[in-house]
Tab-separated table of C-alpha atoms in Angstrom:
chain	number	residue	atom	x	y	z
A	934	MET	CA	8.325	16.104	-4.096
A	935	ASP	CA	9.136	14.831	-7.607
A	936	LYS	CA	5.479	13.158	-7.743
A	937	ASN	CA	7.199	10.503	-10.265
A	938	LEU	CA	9.203	9.106	-6.852
A	939	ARG	CA	7.472	6.407	-5.671
A	940	ILE	CA	6.729	6.330	-1.528
A	941	GLN	CA	8.776	3.312	0.095
A	942	PRO	CA	6.258	0.519	0.454
A	943	LEU	CA	5.560	-0.758	4.085
A	944	VAL	CA	4.787	-4.129	2.512
A	945	THR	CA	5.388	-6.462	-0.280
A	946	VAL	CA	2.642	-8.418	-1.059
A	947	LEU	CA	4.291	-11.419	-2.711
A	948	MET	CA	2.379	-13.906	-4.920
A	949	PRO	CA	4.355	-16.637	-6.951
A	950	VAL	CA	2.848	-17.763	-10.295
A	951	PHE	CA	2.410	-20.450	-11.819
A	952	ASN	CA	-0.031	-21.867	-14.530
A	953	GLY	CA	-2.479	-20.018	-11.943
A	954	GLY	CA	-4.820	-18.569	-14.802
A	955	GLU	CA	-7.895	-20.356	-13.566
A	956	TYR	CA	-7.920	-18.361	-10.160
A	957	LEU	CA	-5.236	-15.710	-10.790
A	958	LYS	CA	-7.961	-12.690	-11.905
A	959	GLU	CA	-9.854	-12.473	-8.474
A	960	ALA	CA	-6.802	-13.190	-6.795
A	961	ILE	CA	-5.222	-9.837	-8.218
A	962	GLU	CA	-7.818	-8.118	-7.460
A	963	SER	CA	-8.690	-9.009	-4.003
A	964	ILE	CA	-5.672	-7.035	-3.235
A	965	LEU	CA	-5.826	-4.172	-5.182
A	966	ASP	CA	-8.892	-3.505	-3.664
A	967	GLN	CA	-7.399	-3.781	-0.341
A	968	THR	CA	-8.753	-0.772	2.287
A	969	TYR	CA	-4.414	-0.287	2.992
A	970	SER	CA	-2.507	1.349	-0.265
A	971	ASN	CA	1.354	1.367	1.261
A	972	PHE	CA	2.175	-1.549	-0.521
A	973	GLU	CA	3.651	-3.372	-3.506
A	974	PHE	CA	2.598	-6.245	-5.214
A	975	LEU	CA	5.229	-8.350	-6.003
A	976	ILE	CA	4.069	-10.833	-8.847
A	977	ILE	CA	6.445	-13.781	-9.958
A	978	ASN	CA	6.220	-15.828	-12.910
A	979	ASP	CA	7.706	-19.060	-12.428
A	980	GLY	CA	7.911	-20.103	-16.402
A	981	SER	CA	3.886	-20.276	-16.836
A	982	THR	CA	2.849	-21.655	-20.238
A	983	ASP	CA	-1.627	-21.133	-19.292
A	984	ASN	CA	-2.266	-17.483	-20.035
A	985	SER	CA	-1.342	-16.226	-16.355
A	986	GLU	CA	1.231	-13.918	-18.036
A	987	ASP	CA	-1.770	-12.298	-20.456
A	988	ILE	CA	-4.094	-12.124	-16.904
A	989	ILE	CA	-1.292	-10.343	-14.752
A	990	LEU	CA	-0.121	-7.538	-17.759
A	991	SER	CA	-3.772	-7.025	-18.546
A	992	PHE	CA	-3.912	-4.994	-14.626
A	993	ASP	CA	-2.280	-1.535	-15.023
A	994	ASP	CA	-2.181	-0.427	-11.584
A	995	SER	CA	1.842	1.268	-10.451
A	996	ARG	CA	1.764	-1.180	-7.514
A	997	ILE	CA	2.309	-4.264	-9.391
A	998	VAL	CA	6.435	-5.407	-9.736
A	999	TYR	CA	5.908	-8.118	-12.333
A	1000	VAL	CA	9.295	-10.341	-12.490
A	1001	LYS	CA	9.310	-13.492	-14.624
A	1002	ASN	CA	11.564	-16.091	-14.327
A	1003	GLU	CA	13.193	-17.674	-17.930
A	1004	HIS	CA	11.716	-20.956	-16.089
A	1005	ASN	CA	10.026	-22.434	-13.555
A	1006	ILE	CA	12.403	-22.765	-10.726
A	1007	LYS	CA	9.754	-23.721	-8.471
A	1008	LEU	CA	8.106	-22.701	-5.517
A	1009	ILE	CA	10.609	-22.622	-2.694
A	1010	ASP	CA	13.169	-20.803	-4.837
A	1011	THR	CA	10.541	-18.028	-6.150
A	1012	LEU	CA	9.486	-17.249	-2.378
A	1013	ASN	CA	13.435	-17.076	-1.594
A	1014	LYS	CA	13.436	-14.772	-4.940
A	1015	GLY	CA	10.897	-12.846	-3.899
A	1016	ILE	CA	11.516	-12.602	0.019
A	1017	ASN	CA	15.248	-11.146	-1.236
A	1018	ILE	CA	14.309	-8.381	-4.177
A	1019	ALA	CA	10.989	-7.137	-1.720
A	1020	LYS	CA	11.321	-3.537	-0.257
A	1021	GLY	CA	8.499	-3.450	2.125
A	1022	GLU	CA	9.506	-4.103	6.179
A	1023	PHE	CA	6.875	-6.130	6.069
A	1024	ILE	CA	6.188	-9.516	3.971
A	1025	ALA	CA	2.120	-10.500	3.645
A	1026	ARG	CA	2.118	-13.891	1.637
A	1027	MET	CA	-0.418	-14.402	-1.414
A	1028	ASP	CA	-1.947	-17.434	-3.249
A	1029	ALA	CA	-2.684	-17.443	-6.868
A	1030	ASP	CA	-5.788	-19.373	-5.852
A	1031	ASP	CA	-7.139	-17.517	-3.184
A	1032	MET	CA	-8.534	-14.046	-2.790
A	1033	SER	CA	-7.705	-11.496	0.282
A	1034	LEU	CA	-10.478	-9.432	2.219
A	1035	GLN	CA	-10.367	-5.943	1.835
A	1036	ASN	CA	-9.107	-4.990	5.269
A	1037	ARG	CA	-6.479	-7.726	5.532
A	1038	LEU	CA	-3.463	-6.035	4.777
A	1039	GLU	CA	-4.984	-2.940	7.555
A	1040	MET	CA	-5.560	-4.795	10.048
A	1041	GLN	CA	-2.325	-7.482	10.144
A	1042	VAL	CA	-0.105	-3.993	9.242
A	1043	HIS	CA	-1.978	-2.035	12.066
A	1044	PHE	CA	-1.530	-5.404	14.881
A	1045	LEU	CA	2.103	-5.719	13.378
A	1046	MET	CA	2.582	-1.685	14.088
A	1047	ASN	CA	1.159	-2.394	17.939
A	1048	ASN	CA	3.355	-5.402	18.676
A	1049	ASN	CA	6.395	-5.207	17.391
A	1050	SER	CA	7.549	-8.459	19.394
A	1051	VAL	CA	5.608	-10.205	16.872
A	1052	GLY	CA	7.235	-11.475	13.806
A	1053	LEU	CA	4.558	-13.723	12.215
A	1054	LEU	CA	1.124	-12.748	11.924
A	1055	GLY	CA	-1.755	-15.139	10.408
A	1056	SER	CA	-5.441	-14.607	10.136
A	1057	GLY	CA	-8.715	-16.660	10.423
A	1058	PHE	CA	-10.051	-18.018	6.798
A	1059	GLU	CA	-13.007	-18.914	5.139
A	1060	ILE	CA	-12.769	-21.831	2.391
A	1061	ILE	CA	-14.060	-20.705	-0.575
A	1062	ASN	CA	-17.501	-22.267	-1.648
A	1063	GLY	CA	-18.336	-23.356	0.923
A	1064	ASP	CA	-19.707	-22.859	4.907
A	1065	LYS	CA	-16.578	-23.655	6.691
A	1066	ARG	CA	-14.380	-20.963	8.786
A	1067	ILE	CA	-10.777	-21.678	10.534
A	1068	SER	CA	-9.394	-19.510	13.329
A	1069	TYR	CA	-6.684	-21.217	14.940
A	1070	TYR	CA	-5.127	-19.983	18.077
A	1071	GLN	CA	-3.825	-16.785	18.586
A	1072	ASP	CA	-1.353	-16.184	21.558
A	1073	ASP	CA	2.101	-16.915	21.108
A	1074	LYS	CA	1.569	-19.282	24.425
A	1075	ASP	CA	-0.814	-21.733	22.175
A	1076	LEU	CA	0.927	-21.426	19.244
A	1077	ARG	CA	4.199	-22.402	20.621
A	1078	LEU	CA	2.387	-25.897	21.861
A	1079	SER	CA	0.032	-25.893	18.317
A	1080	LEU	CA	3.238	-26.011	16.484
A	1081	CYS	CA	3.928	-29.397	18.105
A	1082	PHE	CA	1.185	-31.049	16.333
A	1083	TYR	CA	0.639	-29.142	13.427
A	1084	ASN	CA	0.836	-26.369	10.833
A	1085	CYS	CA	-1.923	-24.174	12.603
A	1086	PHE	CA	-0.963	-20.607	10.152
A	1087	LEU	CA	-2.589	-20.933	6.623
A	1088	HIS	CA	0.942	-19.691	4.381
A	1089	SER	CA	-1.583	-17.437	2.492
A	1090	SER	CA	-2.744	-15.452	5.340
A	1091	VAL	CA	0.766	-14.765	7.211
A	1092	MET	CA	2.195	-11.199	7.232
A	1093	PHE	CA	5.906	-11.835	8.425
A	1094	ARG	CA	8.708	-9.093	9.146
A	1095	LYS	CA	11.708	-9.422	6.322
A	1096	GLU	CA	14.561	-8.320	9.385
A	1097	ILE	CA	13.803	-11.884	11.493
A	1098	LEU	CA	14.111	-13.662	8.313
A	1099	SER	CA	17.637	-11.604	7.189
A	1100	LYS	CA	18.900	-11.263	9.921
A	1101	ASN	CA	18.295	-14.564	11.843
A	1102	ASN	CA	19.446	-16.412	7.714
A	1103	LEU	CA	16.579	-17.616	7.636
A	1104	SER	CA	14.320	-18.818	3.912
A	1105	PHE	CA	12.210	-21.194	3.104
A	1106	ASN	CA	13.869	-24.818	2.957
A	1107	LYS	CA	13.634	-26.678	-0.436
A	1108	ASN	CA	14.826	-30.233	2.378
A	1109	TYR	CA	11.357	-29.728	3.733
A	1110	LEU	CA	8.925	-29.877	0.396
A	1111	HIS	CA	5.126	-29.862	0.516
A	1112	ALA	CA	6.048	-27.960	3.984
A	1113	GLU	CA	8.560	-25.412	3.637
A	1114	ASP	CA	6.257	-22.751	5.311
A	1115	TYR	CA	5.550	-25.058	8.517
A	1116	LYS	CA	9.518	-25.673	8.841
A	1117	LEU	CA	10.002	-21.443	8.578
A	1118	TRP	CA	7.183	-21.228	11.191
A	1119	THR	CA	9.032	-23.755	13.887
A	1120	GLU	CA	11.948	-21.025	13.233
A	1121	VAL	CA	10.940	-18.435	13.194
A	1122	ILE	CA	9.095	-18.451	16.882
A	1123	CYS	CA	12.395	-19.600	18.172
A	1124	LYS	CA	13.300	-16.155	17.385
A	1125	SER	CA	10.158	-14.198	17.859
A	1126	LYS	CA	6.835	-13.991	19.288
A	1127	VAL	CA	4.258	-14.942	16.895
A	1128	ALA	CA	-0.013	-14.743	16.451
A	1129	ASN	CA	-2.873	-14.961	14.819
A	1130	LEU	CA	-6.110	-13.188	14.057
A	1131	LYS	CA	-8.963	-14.406	14.632
A	1132	GLU	CA	-10.880	-12.413	12.133
A	1133	VAL	CA	-11.403	-14.338	8.435
A	1134	LEU	CA	-9.125	-12.309	6.488
A	1135	VAL	CA	-8.963	-14.963	4.033
A	1136	ARG	CA	-10.526	-16.631	1.310
A	1137	TYR	CA	-9.282	-19.822	0.840
A	1138	ARG	CA	-9.762	-22.498	-1.912
A	1139	ILE	CA	-9.831	-26.031	-1.854
A	1140	HIS	CA	-8.898	-27.615	-5.263
A	1141	ASP	CA	-7.896	-31.130	-7.274
A	1142	ASN	CA	-4.541	-29.405	-7.731
A	1143	GLN	CA	-3.585	-27.993	-5.079
A	1144	ILE	CA	-0.015	-29.630	-3.235
A	1145	SER	CA	-1.486	-30.331	0.114
A	1146	LYS	CA	-3.844	-32.344	-2.199
A	1147	ILE	CA	-1.342	-34.163	-4.436
A	1148	HIS	CA	1.730	-34.823	-2.005
A	1149	GLU	CA	-0.904	-35.347	1.449
A	1150	ASP	CA	2.040	-38.623	2.217
A	1151	VAL	CA	4.860	-36.833	1.515
A	1152	GLN	CA	3.797	-33.951	3.339
A	1153	LYS	CA	2.781	-35.639	6.414
A	1154	GLU	CA	6.238	-37.622	6.955
A	1155	ILE	CA	7.685	-34.157	6.530
A	1156	ALA	CA	5.911	-33.093	8.701
A	1157	LEU	CA	6.735	-35.347	11.264
A	1158	LYS	CA	10.363	-34.853	10.331
A	1159	ILE	CA	9.458	-31.084	11.720
A	1160	GLN	CA	8.480	-31.507	14.873
A	1161	ASN	CA	11.044	-33.462	15.731
A	1162	GLU	CA	13.336	-30.908	14.747
A	1163	TYR	CA	11.284	-28.474	16.733
A	1164	LEU	CA	10.973	-30.053	19.734
A	1165	THR	CA	14.795	-31.377	19.566
A	1166	SER	CA	15.828	-27.369	18.576
A	1167	ILE	CA	14.021	-26.575	22.042
A	1168	GLY	CA	15.768	-28.633	23.737
A	1169	PHE	CA	12.966	-31.813	24.452
A	1170	THR	CA	15.026	-35.315	23.958
A	1171	PHE	CA	11.898	-38.021	22.534
A	1172	SER	CA	12.788	-41.388	20.553
A	1173	GLU	CA	10.985	-41.888	17.466
A	1174	ASN	CA	8.500	-44.498	18.997
A	1175	GLU	CA	7.636	-41.595	21.533
A	1176	LEU	CA	7.268	-38.836	19.290
A	1177	ALA	CA	4.786	-40.713	17.669
A	1178	VAL	CA	3.080	-41.704	20.846
A	1179	LEU	CA	2.700	-37.869	21.598
A	1180	LEU	CA	1.319	-37.317	17.914
A	1181	SER	CA	-1.005	-39.903	18.461
A	1182	ILE	CA	-2.345	-38.694	22.113
A	1183	HIS	CA	-2.968	-34.822	20.352
A	1184	ASN	CA	-5.334	-36.646	18.418
A	1185	THR	CA	-6.870	-38.829	20.404
A	1186	ASN	CA	-5.456	-41.578	18.026
A	1187	TYR	CA	-4.032	-43.318	20.324
A	1188	LYS	CA	-4.576	-47.651	20.952
A	1189	LYS	CA	-6.261	-48.299	24.192
A	1190	ASN	CA	-3.114	-51.440	24.986
A	1191	ASN	CA	-0.651	-48.425	24.919
A	1192	VAL	CA	-2.506	-46.422	27.745
A	1193	LEU	CA	0.986	-46.263	29.723
A	1194	GLU	CA	2.966	-45.640	27.370
A	1195	CYS	CA	1.151	-42.651	26.741
A	1196	LEU	CA	1.282	-41.271	30.372
A	1197	ARG	CA	4.658	-42.001	30.285
A	1198	VAL	CA	5.336	-39.921	27.347
A	1199	MET	CA	2.797	-37.033	28.937
A	1200	ASP	CA	5.378	-37.097	31.937
A	1201	LYS	CA	8.381	-37.230	29.870
A	1202	PHE	CA	6.837	-34.006	28.441
A	1203	TYR	CA	5.978	-31.899	31.029
A	1204	VAL	CA	8.979	-32.692	33.004
A	1205	GLN	CA	11.263	-31.856	30.136
A	1206	ASN	CA	10.171	-28.509	29.670
A	1207	LYS	CA	10.336	-27.693	33.659
A	1208	LYS	CA	14.415	-27.302	32.708
A	1209	CYS	CA	13.587	-25.414	28.968
A	1210	MET	CA	10.736	-23.717	30.065
A	1211	PHE	CA	9.996	-23.020	26.382
A	1212	PHE	CA	5.641	-23.891	26.901
A	1213	GLU	CA	4.057	-21.662	29.192
A	1214	ASP	CA	3.180	-23.738	32.598
A	1215	ARG	CA	-0.216	-23.729	32.722
A	1216	MET	CA	-0.985	-23.766	28.960
A	1217	LEU	CA	0.506	-27.002	28.833
A	1218	LEU	CA	-0.305	-28.782	32.235
A	1219	LEU	CA	-3.595	-27.486	31.152
A	1220	PHE	CA	-3.366	-29.761	27.541
A	1221	LEU	CA	-1.929	-32.420	28.787
A	1222	GLY	CA	-4.882	-32.410	31.826
A	1223	LYS	CA	-7.365	-32.435	28.941
A	1224	CYS	CA	-5.484	-35.712	27.642
A	1225	TYR	CA	-5.565	-37.312	30.835
A	1226	LYS	CA	-9.425	-36.885	30.782
A	1227	ASN	CA	-9.743	-38.539	27.207
A	1228	PHE	CA	-8.280	-41.758	28.770
A	1229	LEU	CA	-10.364	-41.475	31.618
A	1230	PHE	CA	-13.331	-41.202	29.858
A	1231	GLU	CA	-12.604	-43.700	26.944
A	1232	ILE	CA	-10.465	-46.306	28.052
A	1233	GLN	CA	-12.680	-49.366	29.570
A	1234	LYS	CA	-10.190	-51.131	31.652
A	1235	ILE	CA	-7.959	-49.228	34.186
A	1236	ASN	CA	-5.610	-51.845	35.738
A	1237	LYS	CA	-3.539	-51.792	38.949
A	1238	GLU	CA	-0.421	-50.716	36.806
A	1239	LEU	CA	-1.572	-47.704	35.741
A	1240	TYR	CA	-3.754	-46.851	38.470
A	1241	LYS	CA	0.286	-46.466	40.234
A	1242	PHE	CA	1.625	-45.028	37.968
A	1243	MET	CA	-1.001	-42.210	37.268
A	1244	LEU	CA	-0.543	-41.610	41.477
A	1245	GLY	CA	3.709	-41.419	40.946
A	1246	SER	CA	3.349	-39.470	37.634
A	1247	ILE	CA	4.958	-36.282	38.633
A	1248	LEU	CA	2.387	-34.545	36.303
A	1249	TYR	CA	-0.268	-36.326	37.743
A	1250	ASN	CA	0.647	-33.900	41.309
A	1251	GLN	CA	0.526	-30.766	39.503
A	1252	LEU	CA	-3.257	-31.224	38.525
A	1253	SER	CA	-6.015	-30.303	40.502
A	1254	TYR	CA	-7.448	-31.425	43.769
A	1255	THR	CA	-10.856	-31.863	41.895
A	1256	PHE	CA	-9.361	-33.751	39.043
A	1257	LYS	CA	-7.541	-36.222	41.257
A	1258	GLN	CA	-10.607	-37.018	42.305
A	1259	LYS	CA	-12.039	-38.309	39.567
A	1260	VAL	CA	-9.418	-40.165	38.722
A	1261	SER	CA	-9.971	-42.059	41.485
A	1262	ILE	CA	-13.986	-42.208	41.563
A	1263	GLN	CA	-13.069	-43.365	37.790
A	1264	PHE	CA	-10.460	-46.286	38.674
A	1265	LYS	CA	-13.211	-47.543	41.508
A	1266	ARG	CA	-16.140	-47.990	38.593
A	1267	PHE	CA	-13.565	-50.441	36.958
A	1268	ARG	CA	-11.734	-52.070	39.320
């Protein structure tokens, strides 16, 4: 065999760069030092005006595929461009200000090779210059529910099957600027299973120039739109107010004088899932049961209307006998 012929890479590591010179060298080194080697490192310079190109070209490694945009086309178009030209069956995302631990690609490839039904895989991560480690839920059934309330995948930790996107005509969407990854994950989970590895495989950098800080308010607004569309696509029907109530329940940010409305929305959530069965029944009961407990032990006044609703609730009647006893005891304390 001709030694000059390159083996088809199983993985494409996709890293867009725009004026990322400050942390770029560390990011590149963290990929080139991986214990897994069958990958191409696709670095797309999106019209940088700093020293990013000099840093990229200083590396002499045949796995690096360097692409330079003629002008700055922004992150979303650059990501979609990278996905289209990627040769790998798996695409691993990487940001120019983060770092991957040495065994990241090896562990993610091993998992995907042994779990063919999983199309999207993230991991735990740690904050650079901090002592905080974060691991989101790992199982598909947990992540399906969690995505209703927040983005439970760190973008720079994910590895996904290119085929999932190409077969279903999915891509990063410019209509969801600054939350385009969250939107895509809610679409992918409707086409395949997803997962997170508990292990910390990425070191995530927090700084003043990152999108989540500069565009925080816009991100929250777009996230609300994504959450509504996600639930609608599954088969749920919530008004704008009901969706806001549902999100407040998860964030335990509800108003004490709005408890009855919260309980009604929880009941509606449970009843509608009985029809579409998108969320595992036991998992949803566990989540909503915890919400009930939050109400019981944090609300200082329980009135007869609320108690009557509880006893007639379809959701309430699915909860355990022990839990129902706690409801009765709690009510008697305030009656």
